[in-house]
PDB file of C-alpha atoms in Angstrom:
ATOM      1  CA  UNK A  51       7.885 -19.145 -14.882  1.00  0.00           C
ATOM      2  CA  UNK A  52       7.096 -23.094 -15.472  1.00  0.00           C
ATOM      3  CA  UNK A  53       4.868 -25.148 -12.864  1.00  0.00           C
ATOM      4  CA  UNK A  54       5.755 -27.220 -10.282  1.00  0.00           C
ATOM      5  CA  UNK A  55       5.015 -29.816  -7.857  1.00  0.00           C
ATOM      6  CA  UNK A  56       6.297 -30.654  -4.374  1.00  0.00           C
ATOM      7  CA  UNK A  57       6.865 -33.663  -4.963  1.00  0.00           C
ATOM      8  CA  UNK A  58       9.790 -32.393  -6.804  1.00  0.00           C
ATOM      9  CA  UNK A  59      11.079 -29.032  -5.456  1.00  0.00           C
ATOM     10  CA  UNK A  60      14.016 -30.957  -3.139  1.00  0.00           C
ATOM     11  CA  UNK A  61      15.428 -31.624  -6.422  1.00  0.00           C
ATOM     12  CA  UNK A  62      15.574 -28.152  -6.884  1.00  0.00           C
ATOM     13  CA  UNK A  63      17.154 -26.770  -3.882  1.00  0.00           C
ATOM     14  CA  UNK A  64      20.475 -25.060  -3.277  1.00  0.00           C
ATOM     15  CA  UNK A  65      22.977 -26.286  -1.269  1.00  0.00           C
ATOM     16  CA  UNK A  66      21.385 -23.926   1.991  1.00  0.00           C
ATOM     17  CA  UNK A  67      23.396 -20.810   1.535  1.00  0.00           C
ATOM     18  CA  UNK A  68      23.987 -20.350  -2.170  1.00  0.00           C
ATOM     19  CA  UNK A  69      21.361 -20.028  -5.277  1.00  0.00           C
ATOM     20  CA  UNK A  70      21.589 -22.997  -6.954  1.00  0.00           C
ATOM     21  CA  UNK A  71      22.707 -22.503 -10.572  1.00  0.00           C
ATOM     22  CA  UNK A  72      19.689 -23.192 -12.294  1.00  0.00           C
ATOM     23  CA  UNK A  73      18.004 -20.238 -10.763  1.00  0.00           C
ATOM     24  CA  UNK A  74      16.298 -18.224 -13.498  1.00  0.00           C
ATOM     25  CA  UNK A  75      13.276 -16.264 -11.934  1.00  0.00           C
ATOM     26  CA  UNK A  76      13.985 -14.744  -8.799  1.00  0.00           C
ATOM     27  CA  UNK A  77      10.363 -13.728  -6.913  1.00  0.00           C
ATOM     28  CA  UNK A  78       9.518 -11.645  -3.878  1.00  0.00           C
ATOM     29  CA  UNK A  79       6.211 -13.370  -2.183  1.00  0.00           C
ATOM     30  CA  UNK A  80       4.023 -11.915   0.676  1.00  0.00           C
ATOM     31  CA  UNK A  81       3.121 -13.892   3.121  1.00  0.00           C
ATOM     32  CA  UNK A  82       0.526 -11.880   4.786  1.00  0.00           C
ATOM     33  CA  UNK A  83      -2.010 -11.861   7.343  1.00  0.00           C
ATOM     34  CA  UNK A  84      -3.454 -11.401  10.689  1.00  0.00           C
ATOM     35  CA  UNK A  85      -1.586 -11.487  14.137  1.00  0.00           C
ATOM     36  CA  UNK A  86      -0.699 -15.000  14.992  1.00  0.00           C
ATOM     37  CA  UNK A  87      -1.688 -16.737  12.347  1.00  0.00           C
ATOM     38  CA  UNK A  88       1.673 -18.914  11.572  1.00  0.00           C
ATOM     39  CA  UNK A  89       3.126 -16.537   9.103  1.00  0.00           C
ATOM     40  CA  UNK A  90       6.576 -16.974  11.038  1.00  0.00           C
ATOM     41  CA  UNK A  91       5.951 -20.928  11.455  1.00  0.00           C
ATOM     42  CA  UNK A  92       5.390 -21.300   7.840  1.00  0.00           C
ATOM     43  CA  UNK A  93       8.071 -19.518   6.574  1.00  0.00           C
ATOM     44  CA  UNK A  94      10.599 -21.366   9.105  1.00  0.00           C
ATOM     45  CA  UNK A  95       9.087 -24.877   7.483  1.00  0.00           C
ATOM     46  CA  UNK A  96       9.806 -24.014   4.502  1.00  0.00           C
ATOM     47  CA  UNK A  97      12.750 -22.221   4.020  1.00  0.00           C
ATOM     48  CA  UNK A  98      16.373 -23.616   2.824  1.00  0.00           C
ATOM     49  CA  UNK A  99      18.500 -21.057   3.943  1.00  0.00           C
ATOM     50  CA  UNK A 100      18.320 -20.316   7.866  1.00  0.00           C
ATOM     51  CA  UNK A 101      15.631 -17.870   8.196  1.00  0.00           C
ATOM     52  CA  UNK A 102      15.500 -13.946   9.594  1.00  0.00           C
ATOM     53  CA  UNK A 103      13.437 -13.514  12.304  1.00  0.00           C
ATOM     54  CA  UNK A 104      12.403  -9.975  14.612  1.00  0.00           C
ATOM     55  CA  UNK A 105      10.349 -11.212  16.739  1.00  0.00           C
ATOM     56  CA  UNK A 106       9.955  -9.632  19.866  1.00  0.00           C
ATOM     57  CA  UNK A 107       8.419 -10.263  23.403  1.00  0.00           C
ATOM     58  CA  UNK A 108       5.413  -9.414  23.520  1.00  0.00           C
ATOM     59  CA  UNK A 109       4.474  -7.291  26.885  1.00  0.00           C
ATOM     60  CA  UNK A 110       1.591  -5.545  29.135  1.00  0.00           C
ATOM     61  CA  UNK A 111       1.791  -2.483  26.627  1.00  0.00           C
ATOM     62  CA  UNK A 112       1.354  -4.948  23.763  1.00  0.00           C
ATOM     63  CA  UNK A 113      -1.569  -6.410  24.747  1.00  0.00           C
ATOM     64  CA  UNK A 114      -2.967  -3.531  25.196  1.00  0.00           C
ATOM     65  CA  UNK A 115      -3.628  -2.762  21.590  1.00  0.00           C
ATOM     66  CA  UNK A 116      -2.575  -5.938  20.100  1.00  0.00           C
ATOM     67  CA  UNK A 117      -6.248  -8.337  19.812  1.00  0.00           C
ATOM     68  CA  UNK A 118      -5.286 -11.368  21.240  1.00  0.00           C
ATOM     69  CA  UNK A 119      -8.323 -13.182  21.178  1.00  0.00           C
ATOM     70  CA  UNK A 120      -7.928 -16.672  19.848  1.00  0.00           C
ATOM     71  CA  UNK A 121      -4.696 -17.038  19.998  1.00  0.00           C
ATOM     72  CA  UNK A 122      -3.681 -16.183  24.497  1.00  0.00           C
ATOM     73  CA  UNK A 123      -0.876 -18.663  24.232  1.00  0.00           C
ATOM     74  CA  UNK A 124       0.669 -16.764  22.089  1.00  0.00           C
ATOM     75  CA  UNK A 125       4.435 -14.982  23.413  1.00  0.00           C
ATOM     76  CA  UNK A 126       6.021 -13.329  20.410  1.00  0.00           C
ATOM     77  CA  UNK A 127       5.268 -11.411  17.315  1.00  0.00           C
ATOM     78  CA  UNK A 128       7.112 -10.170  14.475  1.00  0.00           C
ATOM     79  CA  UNK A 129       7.800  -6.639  14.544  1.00  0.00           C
ATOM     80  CA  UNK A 130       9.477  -5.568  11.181  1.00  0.00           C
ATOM     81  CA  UNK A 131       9.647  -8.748   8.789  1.00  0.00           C
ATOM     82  CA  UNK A 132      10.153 -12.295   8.571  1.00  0.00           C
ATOM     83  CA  UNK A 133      12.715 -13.719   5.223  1.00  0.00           C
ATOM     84  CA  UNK A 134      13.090 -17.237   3.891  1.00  0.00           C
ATOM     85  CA  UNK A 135      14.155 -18.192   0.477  1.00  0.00           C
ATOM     86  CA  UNK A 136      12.981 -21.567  -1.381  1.00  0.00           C
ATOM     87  CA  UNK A 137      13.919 -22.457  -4.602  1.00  0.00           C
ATOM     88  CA  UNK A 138      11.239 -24.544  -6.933  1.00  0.00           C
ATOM     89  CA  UNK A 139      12.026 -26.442  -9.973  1.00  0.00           C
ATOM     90  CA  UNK A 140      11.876 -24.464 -13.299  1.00  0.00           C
ATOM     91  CA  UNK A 141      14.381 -22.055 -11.963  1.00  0.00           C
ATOM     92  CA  UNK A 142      12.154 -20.347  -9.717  1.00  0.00           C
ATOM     93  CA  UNK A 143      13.211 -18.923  -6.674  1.00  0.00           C
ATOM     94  CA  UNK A 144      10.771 -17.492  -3.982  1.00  0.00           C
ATOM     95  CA  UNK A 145      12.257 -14.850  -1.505  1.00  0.00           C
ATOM     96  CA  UNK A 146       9.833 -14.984   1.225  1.00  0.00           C
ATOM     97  CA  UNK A 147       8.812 -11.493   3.297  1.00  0.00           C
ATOM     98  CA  UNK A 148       6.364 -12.206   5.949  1.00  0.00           C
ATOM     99  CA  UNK A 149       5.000  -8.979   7.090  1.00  0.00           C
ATOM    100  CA  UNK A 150       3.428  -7.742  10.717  1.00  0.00           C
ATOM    101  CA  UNK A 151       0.103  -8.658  11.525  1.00  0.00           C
ATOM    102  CA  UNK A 152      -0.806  -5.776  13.456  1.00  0.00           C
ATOM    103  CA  UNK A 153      -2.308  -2.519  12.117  1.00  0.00           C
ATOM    104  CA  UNK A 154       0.181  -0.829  14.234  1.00  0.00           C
ATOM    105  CA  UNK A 155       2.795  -1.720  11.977  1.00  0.00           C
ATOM    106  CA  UNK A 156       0.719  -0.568   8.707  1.00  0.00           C
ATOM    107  CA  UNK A 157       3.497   1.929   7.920  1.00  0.00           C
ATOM    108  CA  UNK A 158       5.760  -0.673   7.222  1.00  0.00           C
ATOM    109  CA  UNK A 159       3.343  -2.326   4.350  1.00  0.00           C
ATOM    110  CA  UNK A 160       4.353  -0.385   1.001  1.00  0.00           C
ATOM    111  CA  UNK A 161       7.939  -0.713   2.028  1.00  0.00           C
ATOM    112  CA  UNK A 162       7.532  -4.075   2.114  1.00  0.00           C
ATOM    113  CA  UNK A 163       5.353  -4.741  -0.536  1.00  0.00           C
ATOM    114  CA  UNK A 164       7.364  -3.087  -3.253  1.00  0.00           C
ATOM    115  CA  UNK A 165       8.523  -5.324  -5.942  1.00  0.00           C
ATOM    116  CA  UNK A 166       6.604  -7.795  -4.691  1.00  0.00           C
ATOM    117  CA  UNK A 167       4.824 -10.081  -7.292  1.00  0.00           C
ATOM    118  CA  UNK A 168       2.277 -11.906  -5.193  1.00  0.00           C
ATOM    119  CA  UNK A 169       1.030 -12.574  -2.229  1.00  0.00           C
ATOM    120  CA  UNK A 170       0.014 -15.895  -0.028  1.00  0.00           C
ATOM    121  CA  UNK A 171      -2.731 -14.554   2.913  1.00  0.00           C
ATOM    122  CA  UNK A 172      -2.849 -16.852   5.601  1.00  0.00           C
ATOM    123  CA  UNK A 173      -6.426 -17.133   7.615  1.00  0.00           C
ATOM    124  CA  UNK A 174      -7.519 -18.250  10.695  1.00  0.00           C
ATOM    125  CA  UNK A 175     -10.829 -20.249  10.372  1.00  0.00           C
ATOM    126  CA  UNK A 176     -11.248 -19.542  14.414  1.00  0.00           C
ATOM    127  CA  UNK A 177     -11.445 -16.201  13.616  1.00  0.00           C
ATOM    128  CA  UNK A 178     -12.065 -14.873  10.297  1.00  0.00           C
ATOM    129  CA  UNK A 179     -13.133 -11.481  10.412  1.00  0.00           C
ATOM    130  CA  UNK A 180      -9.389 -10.770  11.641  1.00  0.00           C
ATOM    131  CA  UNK A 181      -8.134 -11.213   8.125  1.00  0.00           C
ATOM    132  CA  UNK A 182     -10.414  -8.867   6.769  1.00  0.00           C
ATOM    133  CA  UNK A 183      -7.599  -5.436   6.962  1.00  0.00           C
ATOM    134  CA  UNK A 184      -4.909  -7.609   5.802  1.00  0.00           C
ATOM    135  CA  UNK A 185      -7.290  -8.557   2.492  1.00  0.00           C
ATOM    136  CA  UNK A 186      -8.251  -5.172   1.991  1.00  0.00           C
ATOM    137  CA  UNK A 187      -4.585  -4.225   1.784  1.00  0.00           C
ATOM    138  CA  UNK A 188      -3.543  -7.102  -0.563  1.00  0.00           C
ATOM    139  CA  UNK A 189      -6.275  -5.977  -2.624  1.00  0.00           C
ATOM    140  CA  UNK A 190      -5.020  -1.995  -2.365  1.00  0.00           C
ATOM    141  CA  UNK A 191      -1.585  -2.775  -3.564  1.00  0.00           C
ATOM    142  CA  UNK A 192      -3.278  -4.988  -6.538  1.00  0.00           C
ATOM    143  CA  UNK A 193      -1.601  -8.184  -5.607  1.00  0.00           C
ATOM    144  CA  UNK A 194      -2.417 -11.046  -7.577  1.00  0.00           C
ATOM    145  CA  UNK A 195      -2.812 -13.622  -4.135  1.00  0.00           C
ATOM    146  CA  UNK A 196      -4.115 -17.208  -3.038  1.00  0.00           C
ATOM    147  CA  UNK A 197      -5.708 -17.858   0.304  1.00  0.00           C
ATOM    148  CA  UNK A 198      -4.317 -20.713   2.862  1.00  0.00           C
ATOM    149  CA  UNK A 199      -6.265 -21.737   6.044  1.00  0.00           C
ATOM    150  CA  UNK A 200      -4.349 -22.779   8.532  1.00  0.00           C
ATOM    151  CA  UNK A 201      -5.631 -25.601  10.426  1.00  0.00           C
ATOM    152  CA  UNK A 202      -5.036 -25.210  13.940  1.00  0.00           C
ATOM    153  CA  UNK A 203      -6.156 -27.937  16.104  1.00  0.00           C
ATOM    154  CA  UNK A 204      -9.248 -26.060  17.548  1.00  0.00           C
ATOM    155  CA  UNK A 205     -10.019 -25.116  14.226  1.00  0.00           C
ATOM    156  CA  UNK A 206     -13.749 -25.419  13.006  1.00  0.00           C
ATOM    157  CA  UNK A 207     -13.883 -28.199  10.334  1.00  0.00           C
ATOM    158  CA  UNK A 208     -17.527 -27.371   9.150  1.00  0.00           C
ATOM    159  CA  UNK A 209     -17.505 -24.896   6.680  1.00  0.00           C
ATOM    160  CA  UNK A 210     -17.807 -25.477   3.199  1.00  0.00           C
ATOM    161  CA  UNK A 211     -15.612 -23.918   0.655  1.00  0.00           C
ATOM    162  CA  UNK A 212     -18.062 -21.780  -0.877  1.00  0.00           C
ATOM    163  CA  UNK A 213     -19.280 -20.407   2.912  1.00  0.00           C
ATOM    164  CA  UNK A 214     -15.223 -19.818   3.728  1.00  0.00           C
ATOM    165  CA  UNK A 215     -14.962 -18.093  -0.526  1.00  0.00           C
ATOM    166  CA  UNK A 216     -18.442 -16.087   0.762  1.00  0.00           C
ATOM    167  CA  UNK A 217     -17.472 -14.828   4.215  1.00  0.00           C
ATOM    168  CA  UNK A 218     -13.947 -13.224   2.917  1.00  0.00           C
ATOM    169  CA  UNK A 219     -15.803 -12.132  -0.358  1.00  0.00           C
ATOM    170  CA  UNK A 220     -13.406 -13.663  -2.674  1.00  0.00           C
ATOM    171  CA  UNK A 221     -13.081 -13.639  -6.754  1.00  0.00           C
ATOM    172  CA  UNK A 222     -13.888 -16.821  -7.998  1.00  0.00           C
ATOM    173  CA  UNK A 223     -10.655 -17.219  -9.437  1.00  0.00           C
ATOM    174  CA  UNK A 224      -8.194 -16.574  -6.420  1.00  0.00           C
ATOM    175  CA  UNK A 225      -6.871 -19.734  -5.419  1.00  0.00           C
ATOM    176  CA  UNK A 226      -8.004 -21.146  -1.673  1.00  0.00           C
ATOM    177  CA  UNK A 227      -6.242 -23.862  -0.477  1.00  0.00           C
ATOM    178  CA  UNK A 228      -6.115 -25.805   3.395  1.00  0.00           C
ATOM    179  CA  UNK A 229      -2.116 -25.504   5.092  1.00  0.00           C
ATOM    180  CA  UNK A 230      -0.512 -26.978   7.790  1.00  0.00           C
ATOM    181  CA  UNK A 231       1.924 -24.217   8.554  1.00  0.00           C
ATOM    182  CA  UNK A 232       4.195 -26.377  10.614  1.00  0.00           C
ATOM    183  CA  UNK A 233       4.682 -28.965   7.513  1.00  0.00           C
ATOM    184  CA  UNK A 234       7.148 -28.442   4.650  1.00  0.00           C
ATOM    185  CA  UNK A 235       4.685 -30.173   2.177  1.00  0.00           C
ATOM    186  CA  UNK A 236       2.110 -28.780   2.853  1.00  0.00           C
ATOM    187  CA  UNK A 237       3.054 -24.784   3.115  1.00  0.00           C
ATOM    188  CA  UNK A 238       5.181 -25.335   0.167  1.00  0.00           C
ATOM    189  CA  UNK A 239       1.830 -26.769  -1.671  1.00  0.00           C
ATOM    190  CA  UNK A 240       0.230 -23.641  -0.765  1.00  0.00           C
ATOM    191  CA  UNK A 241       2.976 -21.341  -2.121  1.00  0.00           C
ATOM    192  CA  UNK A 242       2.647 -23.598  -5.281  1.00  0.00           C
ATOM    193  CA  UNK A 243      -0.945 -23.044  -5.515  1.00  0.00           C
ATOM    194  CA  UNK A 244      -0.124 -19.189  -5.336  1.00  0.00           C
ATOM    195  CA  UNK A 245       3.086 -19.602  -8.163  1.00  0.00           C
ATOM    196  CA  UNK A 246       0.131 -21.262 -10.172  1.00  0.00           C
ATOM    197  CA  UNK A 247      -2.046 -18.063 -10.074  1.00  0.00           C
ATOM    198  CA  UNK A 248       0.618 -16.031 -11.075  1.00  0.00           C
ATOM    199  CA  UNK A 249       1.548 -18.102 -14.115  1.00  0.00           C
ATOM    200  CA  UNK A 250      -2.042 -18.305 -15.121  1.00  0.00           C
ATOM    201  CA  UNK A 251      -2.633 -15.194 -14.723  1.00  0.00           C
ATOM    202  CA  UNK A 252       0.885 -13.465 -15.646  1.00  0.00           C
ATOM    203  CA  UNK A 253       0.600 -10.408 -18.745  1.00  0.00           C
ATOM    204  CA  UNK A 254       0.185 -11.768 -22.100  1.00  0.00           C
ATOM    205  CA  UNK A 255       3.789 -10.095 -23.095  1.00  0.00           C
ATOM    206  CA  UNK A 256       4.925 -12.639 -20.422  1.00  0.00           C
ATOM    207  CA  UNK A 257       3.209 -16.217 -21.917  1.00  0.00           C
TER     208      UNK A 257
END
């Protein structure tokens, strides 16, 4: 895989439907973590081809067991799995599965995660102890993966990077990065960040 920016990934893309033909490396990505965080919203910005969807109501029974503290105006969630596709320059082209956010739909994670060669975990500053499940998965399945917050509005603005690497007890080395999931620019600069990691950190039968 070769590095990019997104500055020039346009010049990259297909023509919406088709791979374009200088796609080389075709890579399944994650994107992972808790319920509502704008896994959904970032794969929509992002992706060329029109993207697959099941999201579902959400109802009485839902909310129930579903925790929706932090994020009440939210109507929908996704109930199986999200898919976009985005192709970078280099050849590289990222097939996007975003999974559930609920630990009601934990069955579905190994199916989904299979073949998968990264992962991009999406956090909520508001409320960070809600990504902790979702990390400790990542980190079961041995996932190389970067870390995007996604600034909501409300979103507290004080932490410091090293408080925010602290409080999810991350590795030095994985990749944390600030997202506006409803941008193009700026969620595909986040996927970058995680194609980055995997480059840097691919097996040395790979380089």
């Amino acid at each position: 895989m070769a590095s990019a920016t997104s500055s020039t990934v346009d010049a990259a893309g297909s023509d919406g439907i088709h791979l374009p033909d200088t796609a080389r490396d075709l890579v399944k990505i994650l994107v992972t973590g808790p319920f509502g965080v704008g896994k959904t919203t970032l794969i929509g910005s992002v992706s060329e081809i029109r993207p697959l969807h099941t999201e579902e109501q959400l109802t009485e029974a839902s909310a129930q067991v579903d925790d929706l503290a932090g994020v009440r105006d939210k109507s929908t969630t996704t109930v199986a799995i999200d898919f976009g596709r985005i192709s970078l320059p280099g050849g590289i082209v990222l097939y996007l599965f975003g999974t559930p956010g609920q630990e009601r739909f934990r069955s579905l994670w190994d199916d989904i995660a299979h073949g998968a060669l990264g992962a991009l975990v999406l956090v909520d500053t508001r409320r960070i102890d809600a990504s902790f499940d979702v990390l400790g998965l990542v980190e079961e399945t041995g996932l190389p993966y970067a870390v995007a917050f996604n600034t909501f509005p409300d979103a507290p603005r004080h932490h410091t990077p090293e408080q925010l690497r602290a409080a999810l007890d991350l590795e030095p080395t994985t990749p944390m990065v600030t997202c506006d999931a409803r941008e193009a620019d700026s969620s595909i600069d986040s996927l970058l960040a995680l194609v980055q990691h995997l480059i840097d950190h691919r097996p040395a039968e790979y380089r």
